[in-house]
Tab-separated table of C-alpha atoms in Angstrom:
chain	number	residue	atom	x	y	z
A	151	UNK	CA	0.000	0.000	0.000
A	152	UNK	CA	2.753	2.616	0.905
A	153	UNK	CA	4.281	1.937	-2.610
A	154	UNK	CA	0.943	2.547	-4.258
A	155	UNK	CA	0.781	5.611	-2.421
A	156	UNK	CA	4.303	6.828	-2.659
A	157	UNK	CA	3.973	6.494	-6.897
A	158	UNK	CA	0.789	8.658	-6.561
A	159	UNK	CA	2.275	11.022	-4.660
A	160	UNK	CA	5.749	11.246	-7.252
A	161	UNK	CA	2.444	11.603	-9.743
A	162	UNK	CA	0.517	13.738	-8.740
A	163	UNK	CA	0.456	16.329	-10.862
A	164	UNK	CA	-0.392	13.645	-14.011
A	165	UNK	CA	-2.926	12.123	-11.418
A	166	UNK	CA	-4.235	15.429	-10.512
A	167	UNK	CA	-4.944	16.565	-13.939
A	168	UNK	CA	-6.330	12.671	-15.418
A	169	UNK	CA	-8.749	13.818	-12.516
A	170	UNK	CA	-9.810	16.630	-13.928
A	171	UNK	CA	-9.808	15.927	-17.502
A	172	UNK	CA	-11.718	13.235	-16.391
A	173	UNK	CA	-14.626	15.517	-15.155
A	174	UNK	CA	-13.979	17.414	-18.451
A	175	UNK	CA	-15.368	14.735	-20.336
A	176	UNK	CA	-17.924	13.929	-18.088
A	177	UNK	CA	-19.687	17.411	-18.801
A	178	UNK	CA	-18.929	16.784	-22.389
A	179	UNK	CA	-20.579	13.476	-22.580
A	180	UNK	CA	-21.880	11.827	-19.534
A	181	UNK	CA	-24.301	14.921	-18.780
A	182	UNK	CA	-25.884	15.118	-22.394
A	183	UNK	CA	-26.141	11.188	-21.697
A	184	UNK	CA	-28.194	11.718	-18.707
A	185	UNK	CA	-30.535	13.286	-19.699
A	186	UNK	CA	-31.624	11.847	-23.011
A	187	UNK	CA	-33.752	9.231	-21.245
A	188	UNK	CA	-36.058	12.755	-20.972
A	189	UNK	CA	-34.984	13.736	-24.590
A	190	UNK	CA	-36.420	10.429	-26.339
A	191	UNK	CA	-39.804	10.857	-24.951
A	192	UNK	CA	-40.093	14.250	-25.536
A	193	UNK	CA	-38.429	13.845	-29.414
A	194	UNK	CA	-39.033	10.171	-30.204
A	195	UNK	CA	-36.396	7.537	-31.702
A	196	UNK	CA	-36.719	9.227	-35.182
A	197	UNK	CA	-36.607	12.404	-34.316
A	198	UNK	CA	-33.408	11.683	-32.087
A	199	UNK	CA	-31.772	10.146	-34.901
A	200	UNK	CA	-32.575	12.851	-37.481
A	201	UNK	CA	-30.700	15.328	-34.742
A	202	UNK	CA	-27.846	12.964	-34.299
A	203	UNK	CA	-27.048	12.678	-38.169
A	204	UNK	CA	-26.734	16.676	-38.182
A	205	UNK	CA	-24.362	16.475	-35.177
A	206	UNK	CA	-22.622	13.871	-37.225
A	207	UNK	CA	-22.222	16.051	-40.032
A	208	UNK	CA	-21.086	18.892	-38.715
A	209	UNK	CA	-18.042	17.117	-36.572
A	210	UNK	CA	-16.395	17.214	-39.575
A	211	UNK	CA	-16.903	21.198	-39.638
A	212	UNK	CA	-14.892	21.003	-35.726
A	213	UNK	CA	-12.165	18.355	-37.425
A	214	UNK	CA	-11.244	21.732	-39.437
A	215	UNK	CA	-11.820	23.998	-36.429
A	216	UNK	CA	-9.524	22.154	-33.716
A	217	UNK	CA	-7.135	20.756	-36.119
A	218	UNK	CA	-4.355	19.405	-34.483
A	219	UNK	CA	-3.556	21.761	-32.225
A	220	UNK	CA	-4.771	19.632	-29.235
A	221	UNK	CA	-1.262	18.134	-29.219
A	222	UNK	CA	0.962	19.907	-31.538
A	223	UNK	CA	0.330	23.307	-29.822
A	224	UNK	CA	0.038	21.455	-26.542
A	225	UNK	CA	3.573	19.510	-26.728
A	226	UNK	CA	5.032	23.155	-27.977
A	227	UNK	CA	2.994	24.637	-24.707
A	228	UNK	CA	4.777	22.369	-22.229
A	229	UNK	CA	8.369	22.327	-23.546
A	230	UNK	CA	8.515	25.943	-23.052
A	231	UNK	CA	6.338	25.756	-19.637
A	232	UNK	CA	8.563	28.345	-18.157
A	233	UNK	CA	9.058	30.660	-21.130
A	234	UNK	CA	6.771	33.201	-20.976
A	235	UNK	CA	6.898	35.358	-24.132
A	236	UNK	CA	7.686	31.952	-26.131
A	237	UNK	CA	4.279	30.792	-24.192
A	238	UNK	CA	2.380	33.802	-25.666
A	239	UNK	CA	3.196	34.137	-29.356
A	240	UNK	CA	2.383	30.295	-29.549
A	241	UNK	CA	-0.732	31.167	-27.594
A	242	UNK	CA	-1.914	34.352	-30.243
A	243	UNK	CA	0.070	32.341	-33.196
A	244	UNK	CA	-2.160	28.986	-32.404
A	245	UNK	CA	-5.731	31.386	-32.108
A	246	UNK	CA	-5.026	32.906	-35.181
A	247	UNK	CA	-4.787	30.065	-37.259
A	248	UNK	CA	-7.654	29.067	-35.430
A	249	UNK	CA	-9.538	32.466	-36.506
A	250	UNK	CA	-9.122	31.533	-40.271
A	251	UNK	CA	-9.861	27.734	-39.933
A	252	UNK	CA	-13.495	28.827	-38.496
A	253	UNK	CA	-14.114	31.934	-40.768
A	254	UNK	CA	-12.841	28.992	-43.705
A	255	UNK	CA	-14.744	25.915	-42.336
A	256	UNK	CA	-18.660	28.330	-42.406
A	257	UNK	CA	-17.430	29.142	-46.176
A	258	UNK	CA	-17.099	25.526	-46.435
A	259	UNK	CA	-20.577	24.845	-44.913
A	260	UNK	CA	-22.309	27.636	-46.838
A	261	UNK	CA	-21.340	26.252	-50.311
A	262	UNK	CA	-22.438	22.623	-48.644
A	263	UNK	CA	-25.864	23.732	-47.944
A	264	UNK	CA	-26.286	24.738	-51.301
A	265	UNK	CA	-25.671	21.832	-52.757
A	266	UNK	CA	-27.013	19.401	-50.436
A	267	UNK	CA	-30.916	18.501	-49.820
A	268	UNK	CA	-30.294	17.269	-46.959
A	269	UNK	CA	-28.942	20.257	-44.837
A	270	UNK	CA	-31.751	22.563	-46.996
A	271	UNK	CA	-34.959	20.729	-45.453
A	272	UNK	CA	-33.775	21.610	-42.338
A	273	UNK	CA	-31.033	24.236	-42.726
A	274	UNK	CA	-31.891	25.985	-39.198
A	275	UNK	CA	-30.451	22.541	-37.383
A	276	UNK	CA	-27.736	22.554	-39.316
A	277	UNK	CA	-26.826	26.442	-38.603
A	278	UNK	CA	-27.599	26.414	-34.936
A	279	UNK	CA	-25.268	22.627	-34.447
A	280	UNK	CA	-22.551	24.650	-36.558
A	281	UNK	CA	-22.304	27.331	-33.649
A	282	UNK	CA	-21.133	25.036	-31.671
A	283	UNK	CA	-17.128	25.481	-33.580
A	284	UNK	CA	-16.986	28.826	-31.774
A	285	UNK	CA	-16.691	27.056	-28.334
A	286	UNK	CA	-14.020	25.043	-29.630
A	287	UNK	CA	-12.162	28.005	-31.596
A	288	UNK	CA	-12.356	29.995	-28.254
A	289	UNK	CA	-11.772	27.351	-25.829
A	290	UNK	CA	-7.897	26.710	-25.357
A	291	UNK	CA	-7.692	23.129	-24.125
A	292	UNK	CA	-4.236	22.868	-25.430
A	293	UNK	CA	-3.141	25.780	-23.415
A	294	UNK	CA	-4.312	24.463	-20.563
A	295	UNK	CA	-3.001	20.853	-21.258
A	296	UNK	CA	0.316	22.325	-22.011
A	297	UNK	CA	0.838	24.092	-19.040
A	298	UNK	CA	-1.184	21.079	-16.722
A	299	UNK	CA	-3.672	23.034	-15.316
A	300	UNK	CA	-6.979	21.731	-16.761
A	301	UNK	CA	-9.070	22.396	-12.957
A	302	UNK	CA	-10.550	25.303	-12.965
A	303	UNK	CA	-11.985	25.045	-16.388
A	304	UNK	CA	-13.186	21.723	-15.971
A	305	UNK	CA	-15.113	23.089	-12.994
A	306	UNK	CA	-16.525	25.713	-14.845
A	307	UNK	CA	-17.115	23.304	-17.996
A	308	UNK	CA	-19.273	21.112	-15.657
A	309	UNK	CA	-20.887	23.977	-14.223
A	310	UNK	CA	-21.911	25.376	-17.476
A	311	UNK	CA	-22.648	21.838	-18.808
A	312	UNK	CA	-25.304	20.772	-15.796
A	313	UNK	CA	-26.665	24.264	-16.323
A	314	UNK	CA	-27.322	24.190	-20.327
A	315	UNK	CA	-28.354	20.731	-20.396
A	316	UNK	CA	-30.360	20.748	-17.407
A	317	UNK	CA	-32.594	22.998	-19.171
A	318	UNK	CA	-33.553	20.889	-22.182
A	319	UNK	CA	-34.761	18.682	-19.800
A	320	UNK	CA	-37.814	21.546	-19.182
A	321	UNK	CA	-38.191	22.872	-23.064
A	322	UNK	CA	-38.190	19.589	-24.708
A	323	UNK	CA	-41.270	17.781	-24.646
A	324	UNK	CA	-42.108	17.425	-28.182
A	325	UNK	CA	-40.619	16.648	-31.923
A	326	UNK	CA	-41.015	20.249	-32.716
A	327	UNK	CA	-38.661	21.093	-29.774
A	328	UNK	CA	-35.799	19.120	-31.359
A	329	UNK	CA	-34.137	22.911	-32.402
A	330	UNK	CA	-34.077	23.444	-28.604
A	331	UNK	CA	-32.177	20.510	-28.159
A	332	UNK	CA	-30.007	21.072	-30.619
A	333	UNK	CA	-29.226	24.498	-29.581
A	334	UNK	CA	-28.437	23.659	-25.571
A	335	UNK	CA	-25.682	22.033	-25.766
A	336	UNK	CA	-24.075	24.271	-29.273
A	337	UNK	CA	-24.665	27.734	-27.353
A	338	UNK	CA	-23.544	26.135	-23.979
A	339	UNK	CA	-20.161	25.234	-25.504
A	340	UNK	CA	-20.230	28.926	-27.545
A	341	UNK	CA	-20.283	30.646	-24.417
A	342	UNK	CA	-18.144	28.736	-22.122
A	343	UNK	CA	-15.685	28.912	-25.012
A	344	UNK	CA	-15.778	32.931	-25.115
A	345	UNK	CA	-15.339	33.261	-21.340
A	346	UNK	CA	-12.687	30.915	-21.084
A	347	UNK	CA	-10.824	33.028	-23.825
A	348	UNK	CA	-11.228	36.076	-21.592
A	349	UNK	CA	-10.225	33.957	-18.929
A	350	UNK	CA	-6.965	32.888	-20.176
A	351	UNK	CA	-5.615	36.420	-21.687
A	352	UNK	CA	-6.710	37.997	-18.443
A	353	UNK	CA	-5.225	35.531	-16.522
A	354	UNK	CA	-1.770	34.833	-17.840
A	355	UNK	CA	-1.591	38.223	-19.243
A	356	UNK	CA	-1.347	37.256	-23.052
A	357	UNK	CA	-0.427	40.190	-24.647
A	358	UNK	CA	-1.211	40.038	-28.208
A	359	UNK	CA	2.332	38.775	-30.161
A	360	UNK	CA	2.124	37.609	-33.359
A	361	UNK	CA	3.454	37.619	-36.907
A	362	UNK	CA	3.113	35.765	-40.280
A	363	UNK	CA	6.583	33.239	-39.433
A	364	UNK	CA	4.909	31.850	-36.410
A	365	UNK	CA	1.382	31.330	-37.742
A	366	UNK	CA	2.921	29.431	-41.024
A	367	UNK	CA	5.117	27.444	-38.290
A	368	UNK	CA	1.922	26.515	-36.106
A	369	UNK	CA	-0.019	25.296	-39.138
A	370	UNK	CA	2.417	23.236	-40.563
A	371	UNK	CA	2.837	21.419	-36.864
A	372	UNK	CA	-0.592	20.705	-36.580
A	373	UNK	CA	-1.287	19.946	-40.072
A	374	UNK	CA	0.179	16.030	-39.500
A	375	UNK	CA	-1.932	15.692	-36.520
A	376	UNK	CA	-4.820	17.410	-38.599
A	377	UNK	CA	-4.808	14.878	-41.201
A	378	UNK	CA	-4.427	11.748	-38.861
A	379	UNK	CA	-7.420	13.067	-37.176
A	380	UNK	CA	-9.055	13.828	-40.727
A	381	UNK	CA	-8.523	10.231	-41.483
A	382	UNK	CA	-9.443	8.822	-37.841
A	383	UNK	CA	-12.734	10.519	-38.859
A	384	UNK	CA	-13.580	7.903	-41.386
A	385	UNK	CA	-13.812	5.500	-39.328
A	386	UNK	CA	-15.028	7.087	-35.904
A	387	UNK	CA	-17.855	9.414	-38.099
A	388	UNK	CA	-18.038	7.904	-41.391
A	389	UNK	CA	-19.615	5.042	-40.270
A	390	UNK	CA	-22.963	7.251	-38.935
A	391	UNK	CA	-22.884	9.240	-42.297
A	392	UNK	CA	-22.649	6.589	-44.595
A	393	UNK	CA	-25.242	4.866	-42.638
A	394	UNK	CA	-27.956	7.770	-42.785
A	395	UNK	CA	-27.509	6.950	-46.582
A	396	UNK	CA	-28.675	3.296	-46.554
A	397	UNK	CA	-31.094	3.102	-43.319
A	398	UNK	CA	-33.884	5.077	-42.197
A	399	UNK	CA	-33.757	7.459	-39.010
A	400	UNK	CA	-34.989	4.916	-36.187
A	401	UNK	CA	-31.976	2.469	-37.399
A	402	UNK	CA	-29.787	5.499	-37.170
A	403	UNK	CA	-31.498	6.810	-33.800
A	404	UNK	CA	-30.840	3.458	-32.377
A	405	UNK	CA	-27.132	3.240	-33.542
A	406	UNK	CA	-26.720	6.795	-32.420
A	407	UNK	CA	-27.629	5.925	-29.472
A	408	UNK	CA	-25.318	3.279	-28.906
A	409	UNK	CA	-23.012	5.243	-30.167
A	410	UNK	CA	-23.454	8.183	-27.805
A	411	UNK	CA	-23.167	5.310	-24.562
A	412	UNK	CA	-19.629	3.887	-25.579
A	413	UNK	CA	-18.055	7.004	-27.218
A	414	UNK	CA	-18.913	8.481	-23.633
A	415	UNK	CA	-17.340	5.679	-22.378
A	416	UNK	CA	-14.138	6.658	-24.404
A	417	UNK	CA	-14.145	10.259	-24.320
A	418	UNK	CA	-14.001	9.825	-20.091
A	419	UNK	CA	-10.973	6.845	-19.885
A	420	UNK	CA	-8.874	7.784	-23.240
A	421	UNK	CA	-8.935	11.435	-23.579
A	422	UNK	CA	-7.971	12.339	-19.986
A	423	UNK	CA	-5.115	9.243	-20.063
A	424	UNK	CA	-3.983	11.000	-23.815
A	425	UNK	CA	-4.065	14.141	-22.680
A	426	UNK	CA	-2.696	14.041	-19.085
A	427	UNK	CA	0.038	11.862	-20.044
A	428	UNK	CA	1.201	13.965	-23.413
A	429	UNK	CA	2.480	16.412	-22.011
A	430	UNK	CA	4.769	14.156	-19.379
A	431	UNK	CA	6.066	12.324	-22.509
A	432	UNK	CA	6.702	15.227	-24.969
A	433	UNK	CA	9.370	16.862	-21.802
A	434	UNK	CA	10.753	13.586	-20.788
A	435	UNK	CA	11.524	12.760	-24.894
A	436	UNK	CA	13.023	16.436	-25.169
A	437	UNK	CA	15.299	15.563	-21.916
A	438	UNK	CA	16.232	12.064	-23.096
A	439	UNK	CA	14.823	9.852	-25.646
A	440	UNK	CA	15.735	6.836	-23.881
A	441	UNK	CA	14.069	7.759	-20.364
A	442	UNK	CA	11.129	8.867	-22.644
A	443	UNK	CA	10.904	5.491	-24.275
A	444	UNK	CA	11.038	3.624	-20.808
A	445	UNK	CA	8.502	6.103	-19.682
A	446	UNK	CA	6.360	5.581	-22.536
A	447	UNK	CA	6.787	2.078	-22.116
A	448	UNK	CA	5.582	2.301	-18.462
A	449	UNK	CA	2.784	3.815	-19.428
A	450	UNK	CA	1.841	1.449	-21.826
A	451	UNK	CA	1.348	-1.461	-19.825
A	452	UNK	CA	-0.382	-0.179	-17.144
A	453	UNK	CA	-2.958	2.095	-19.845
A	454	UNK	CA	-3.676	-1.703	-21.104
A	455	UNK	CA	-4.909	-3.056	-17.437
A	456	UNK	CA	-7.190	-0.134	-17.253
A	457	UNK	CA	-8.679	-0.670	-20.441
A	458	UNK	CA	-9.225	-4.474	-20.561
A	459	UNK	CA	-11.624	-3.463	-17.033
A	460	UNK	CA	-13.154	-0.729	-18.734
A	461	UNK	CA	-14.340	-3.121	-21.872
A	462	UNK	CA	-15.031	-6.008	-19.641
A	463	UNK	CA	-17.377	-3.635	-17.272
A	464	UNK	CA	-19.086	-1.928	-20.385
A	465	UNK	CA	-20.053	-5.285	-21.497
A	466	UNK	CA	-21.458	-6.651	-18.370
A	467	UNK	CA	-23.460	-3.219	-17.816
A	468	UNK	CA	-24.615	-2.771	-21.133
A	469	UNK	CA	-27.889	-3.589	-20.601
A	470	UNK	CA	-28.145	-1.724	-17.218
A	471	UNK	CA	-26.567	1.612	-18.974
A	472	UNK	CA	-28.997	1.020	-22.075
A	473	UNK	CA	-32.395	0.907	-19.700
A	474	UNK	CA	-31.208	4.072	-17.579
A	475	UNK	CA	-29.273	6.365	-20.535
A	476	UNK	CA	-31.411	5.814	-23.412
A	477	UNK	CA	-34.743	4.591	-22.245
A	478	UNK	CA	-37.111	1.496	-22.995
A	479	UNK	CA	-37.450	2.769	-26.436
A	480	UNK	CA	-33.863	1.570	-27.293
A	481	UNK	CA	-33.668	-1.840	-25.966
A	482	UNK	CA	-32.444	-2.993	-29.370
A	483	UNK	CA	-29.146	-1.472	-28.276
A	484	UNK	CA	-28.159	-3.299	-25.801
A	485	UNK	CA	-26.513	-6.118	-28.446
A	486	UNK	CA	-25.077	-3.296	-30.196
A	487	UNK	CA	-23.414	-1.473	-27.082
A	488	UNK	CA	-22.104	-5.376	-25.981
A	489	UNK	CA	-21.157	-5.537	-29.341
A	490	UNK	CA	-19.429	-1.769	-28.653
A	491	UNK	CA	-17.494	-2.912	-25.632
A	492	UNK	CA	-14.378	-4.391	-27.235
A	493	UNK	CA	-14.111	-0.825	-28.769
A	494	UNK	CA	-12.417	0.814	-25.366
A	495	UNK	CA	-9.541	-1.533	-25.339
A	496	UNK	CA	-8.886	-1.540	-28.545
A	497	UNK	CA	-9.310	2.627	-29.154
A	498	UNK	CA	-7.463	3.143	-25.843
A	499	UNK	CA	-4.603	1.300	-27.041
A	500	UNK	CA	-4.473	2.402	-30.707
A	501	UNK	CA	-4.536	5.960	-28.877
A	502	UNK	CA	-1.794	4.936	-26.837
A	503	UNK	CA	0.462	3.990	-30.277
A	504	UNK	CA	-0.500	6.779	-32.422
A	505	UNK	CA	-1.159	9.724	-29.870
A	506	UNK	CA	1.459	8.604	-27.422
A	507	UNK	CA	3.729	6.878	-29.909
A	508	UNK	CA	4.091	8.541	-32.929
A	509	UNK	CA	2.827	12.161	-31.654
A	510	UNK	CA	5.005	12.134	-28.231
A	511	UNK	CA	7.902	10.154	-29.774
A	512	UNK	CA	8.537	12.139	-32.426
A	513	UNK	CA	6.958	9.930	-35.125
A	514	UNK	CA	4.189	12.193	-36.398
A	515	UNK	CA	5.851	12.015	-39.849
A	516	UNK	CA	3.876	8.216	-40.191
A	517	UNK	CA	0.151	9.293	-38.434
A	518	UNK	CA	-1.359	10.958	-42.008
A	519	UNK	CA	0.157	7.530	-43.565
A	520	UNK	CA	-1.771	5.088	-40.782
A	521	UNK	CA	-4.544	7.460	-41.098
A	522	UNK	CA	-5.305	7.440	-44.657
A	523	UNK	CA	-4.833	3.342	-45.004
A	524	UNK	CA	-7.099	2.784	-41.984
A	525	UNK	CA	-10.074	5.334	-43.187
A	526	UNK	CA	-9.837	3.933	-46.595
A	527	UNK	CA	-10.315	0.616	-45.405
A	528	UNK	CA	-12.910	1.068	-43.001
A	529	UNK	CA	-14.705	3.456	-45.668
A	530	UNK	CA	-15.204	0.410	-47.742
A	531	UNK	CA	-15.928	-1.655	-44.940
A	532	UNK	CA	-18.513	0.573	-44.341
A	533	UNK	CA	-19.728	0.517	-47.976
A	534	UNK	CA	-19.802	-2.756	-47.877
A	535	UNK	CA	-20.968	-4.514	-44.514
A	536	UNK	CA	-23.812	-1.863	-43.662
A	537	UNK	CA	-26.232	-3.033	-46.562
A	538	UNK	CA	-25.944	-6.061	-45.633
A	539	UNK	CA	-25.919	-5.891	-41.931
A	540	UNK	CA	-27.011	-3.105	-41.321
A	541	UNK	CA	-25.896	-1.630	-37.770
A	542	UNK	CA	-23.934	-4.042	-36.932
A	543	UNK	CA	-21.921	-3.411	-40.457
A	544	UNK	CA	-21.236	-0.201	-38.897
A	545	UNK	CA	-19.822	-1.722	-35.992
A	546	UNK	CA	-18.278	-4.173	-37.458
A	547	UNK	CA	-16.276	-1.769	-39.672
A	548	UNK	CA	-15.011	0.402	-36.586
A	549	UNK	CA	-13.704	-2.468	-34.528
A	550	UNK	CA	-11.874	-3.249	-37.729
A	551	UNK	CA	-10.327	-0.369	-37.812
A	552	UNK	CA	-9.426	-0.020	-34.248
A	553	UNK	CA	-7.348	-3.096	-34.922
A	554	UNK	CA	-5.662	-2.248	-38.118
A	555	UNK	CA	-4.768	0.923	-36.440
A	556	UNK	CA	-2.912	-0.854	-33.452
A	557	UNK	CA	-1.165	-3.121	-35.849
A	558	UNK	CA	-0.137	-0.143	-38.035
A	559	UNK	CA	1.329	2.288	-35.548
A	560	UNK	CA	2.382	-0.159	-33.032
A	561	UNK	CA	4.284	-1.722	-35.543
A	562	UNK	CA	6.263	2.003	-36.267
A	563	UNK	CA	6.375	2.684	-32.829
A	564	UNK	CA	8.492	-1.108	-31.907
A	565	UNK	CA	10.386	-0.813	-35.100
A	566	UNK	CA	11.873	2.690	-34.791
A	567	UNK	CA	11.923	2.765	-31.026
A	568	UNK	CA	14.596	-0.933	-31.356
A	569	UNK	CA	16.280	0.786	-34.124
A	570	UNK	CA	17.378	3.804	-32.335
A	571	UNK	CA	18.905	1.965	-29.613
């Protein structure tokens, strides 16, 4: 016991912030989860799925928005921890880029909407779910990763989250209300992402520093990381888009659904282990790349415990999380979500390899490569498996992929790690 408690203690600060990335994504996703037992009755199963297609859409929109700053930005963040002025022109050279990606990504969904019937019949959703890429423009994560101090604005986060959500439980009580719902959680995230920019210049006293050199230099770091996460797309979003084109909207309610459960699941066990530990591995590589390997190494077996429980106990609870998340009216995914539960090993680990890996190792040069094989392959998967099986195609096709990435970057990741010994 007193070496368990002695390692936390030598850890806490990677402890302390897993902690409270951890209620991060609990806000994010474990809140809207709540309360959509009171959504579906109020919306219905189709109406709930014609909602979650738009979301699904415009995630690609927020791909563009965050691009890959979350860990180029945040790795350039906490090498220079204790440079201030290098801090604040990446800070202003980082928002800036950010600026133009969401001024280019609205262009981008303008000239979509023109084109596309389906955002037309209901071009209102699709506007107010797009407002949502102002929260994460606004909202520096990255900063706050890089400098590992994510508590007080996961605090606030929740705050805000329990707050905006909380209401839809009192204005949605019909189909027509499904603009309400949409808009709660988009203008939630659009405010909480203003303040927290306010927040953060006022705080840390970012002084506006920036120049041409250093925004070119910040996009071109990111832009690896962008296109992994471009790719990743295919086969983390693809699957619900492609499926919206083949099955009707209670088939793509009740994936959605599913969907919602175990990507919760995810977003609250591998984001705050990716983002807590990135930073720890990024400094320790810069220092020495053979205490960073050991490090990363560390990390990697004890990451792989924590996710084998996490899949076995979404598995055994599927059914209980089904009945009390998403209702009676979605009982037919509870074999889809047991289906679902090999996903957080597998995701956790391929995170592990490509985030940890290649990003902290200094192997980003390979993630647009695994990327781009990976979402290929699980695009035709897709193409493929969901006429014929529907859902379950769909699922098929991402647990696929989760695999193919492991093999792909974990296979970089032993190979150059034993050849620079």
């Amino acid at each position: 016991m007193s070496i368990i408690i002695n390692k936390i203690r030598n850890n806490s600060g990677i402890f302390g912030n897993m902690a409270s990335l951890g209620i991060l994504q609990i806000a994010n996703y474990i809140i809207p989860i709540i309360v959509i037992p009171f959504i579906v009755r109020g919306l219905g199963v189709d109406k709930f799925g014609v909602v979650s297609y738009a979301q699904n859409i415009i995630s690609y929109f927020t791909i563009i928005v965050t691009y890959g700053f979350e860990y180029s930005a945040t790795r350039e963040i906490a090498i220079n921890k204790n440079n201030p002025k290098s801090i604040q022109a990446t800070f202003w050279n980082v928002m800036i880029c950010k600026f133009i990606l969401l001024g280019s990504s609205f262009l981008l969904f303008i000239l979509l909407s023109l084109f596309w019937g389906k955002i037309q019949e209901d071009y209102k959703l699709y506007l107010i779910l797009f407002s949502i890429n102002i929260g994460f423009t606004l909202f520096p994560t990255w900063f706050f990763q890089g400098i590992e101090n994510m508590k007080s604005m996961a605090i606030i986060n929740f705050l805000i989250k329990v707050f905006g959500m909380g209401l839809s439980i009192f204005f949605v009580n019909t189909p027509d209300d499904y603009l309400i719902y949409a808009a709660m959680p988009s203008f939630s995230y659009a405010i909480f992402g203003i303040l927290s920019f306010i927040y953060v210049v006022k705080k840390y006293n970012l002084q506006f520093c920036s120049n041409k050199k250093g925004v070119i230099h910040e996009s071109k770091k990111g832009f690896p990381i962008f296109l992994n996460s471009l790719f990743a797309t295919l086969y983390t979003t693809a699957n619900i888009t492609i499926l919206g084109l083949f099955m009707d909207d209670y088939n793509v309610g009740i994936y959605s659904g599913a969907h919602k459960i175990i990507m919760a699941i995810l977003m609250v066990t591998s984001m705050p282990i990716n983002l807590a530990i990135f930073p720890s591995i990024s400094r320790k590589i810069e220092e020495s790349k053979d205490s960073g390997i050991r490090y990363y190494q560390k990390m990697l077996f004890y990451v792989f415990l924590l996710s084998v429980v996490v899949s076995f106990g979404c598995y055994l609870f599927s059914p209980i999380l089904v009945k009390i998340m998403l209702g009676e009216e979605f009982l037919k995914a509870i074999p889809l979500l047991q289906y679902f539960s090999a996903l957080p090993t597998l995701v956790i680990m391929a995170s592990m390899f490509t985030v940890q890996g290649l990003y902290g190792l200094g192997y980003a040069r390979f993630a647009p490569i695994v990327g781009l094989t990976v979402g290929c392959i699980c695009i035709i998967c897709n193409l493929y498996l969901i006429p014929i099986y529907g859902i379950f195609g769909a699922a098929t096709s991402w647990i696929i992929a989760q695999i193919l990435e492991i093999l792909l970057s974990g296979g970089i990741v032993v190979y150059k790690t034993r050849s620079e010994k």
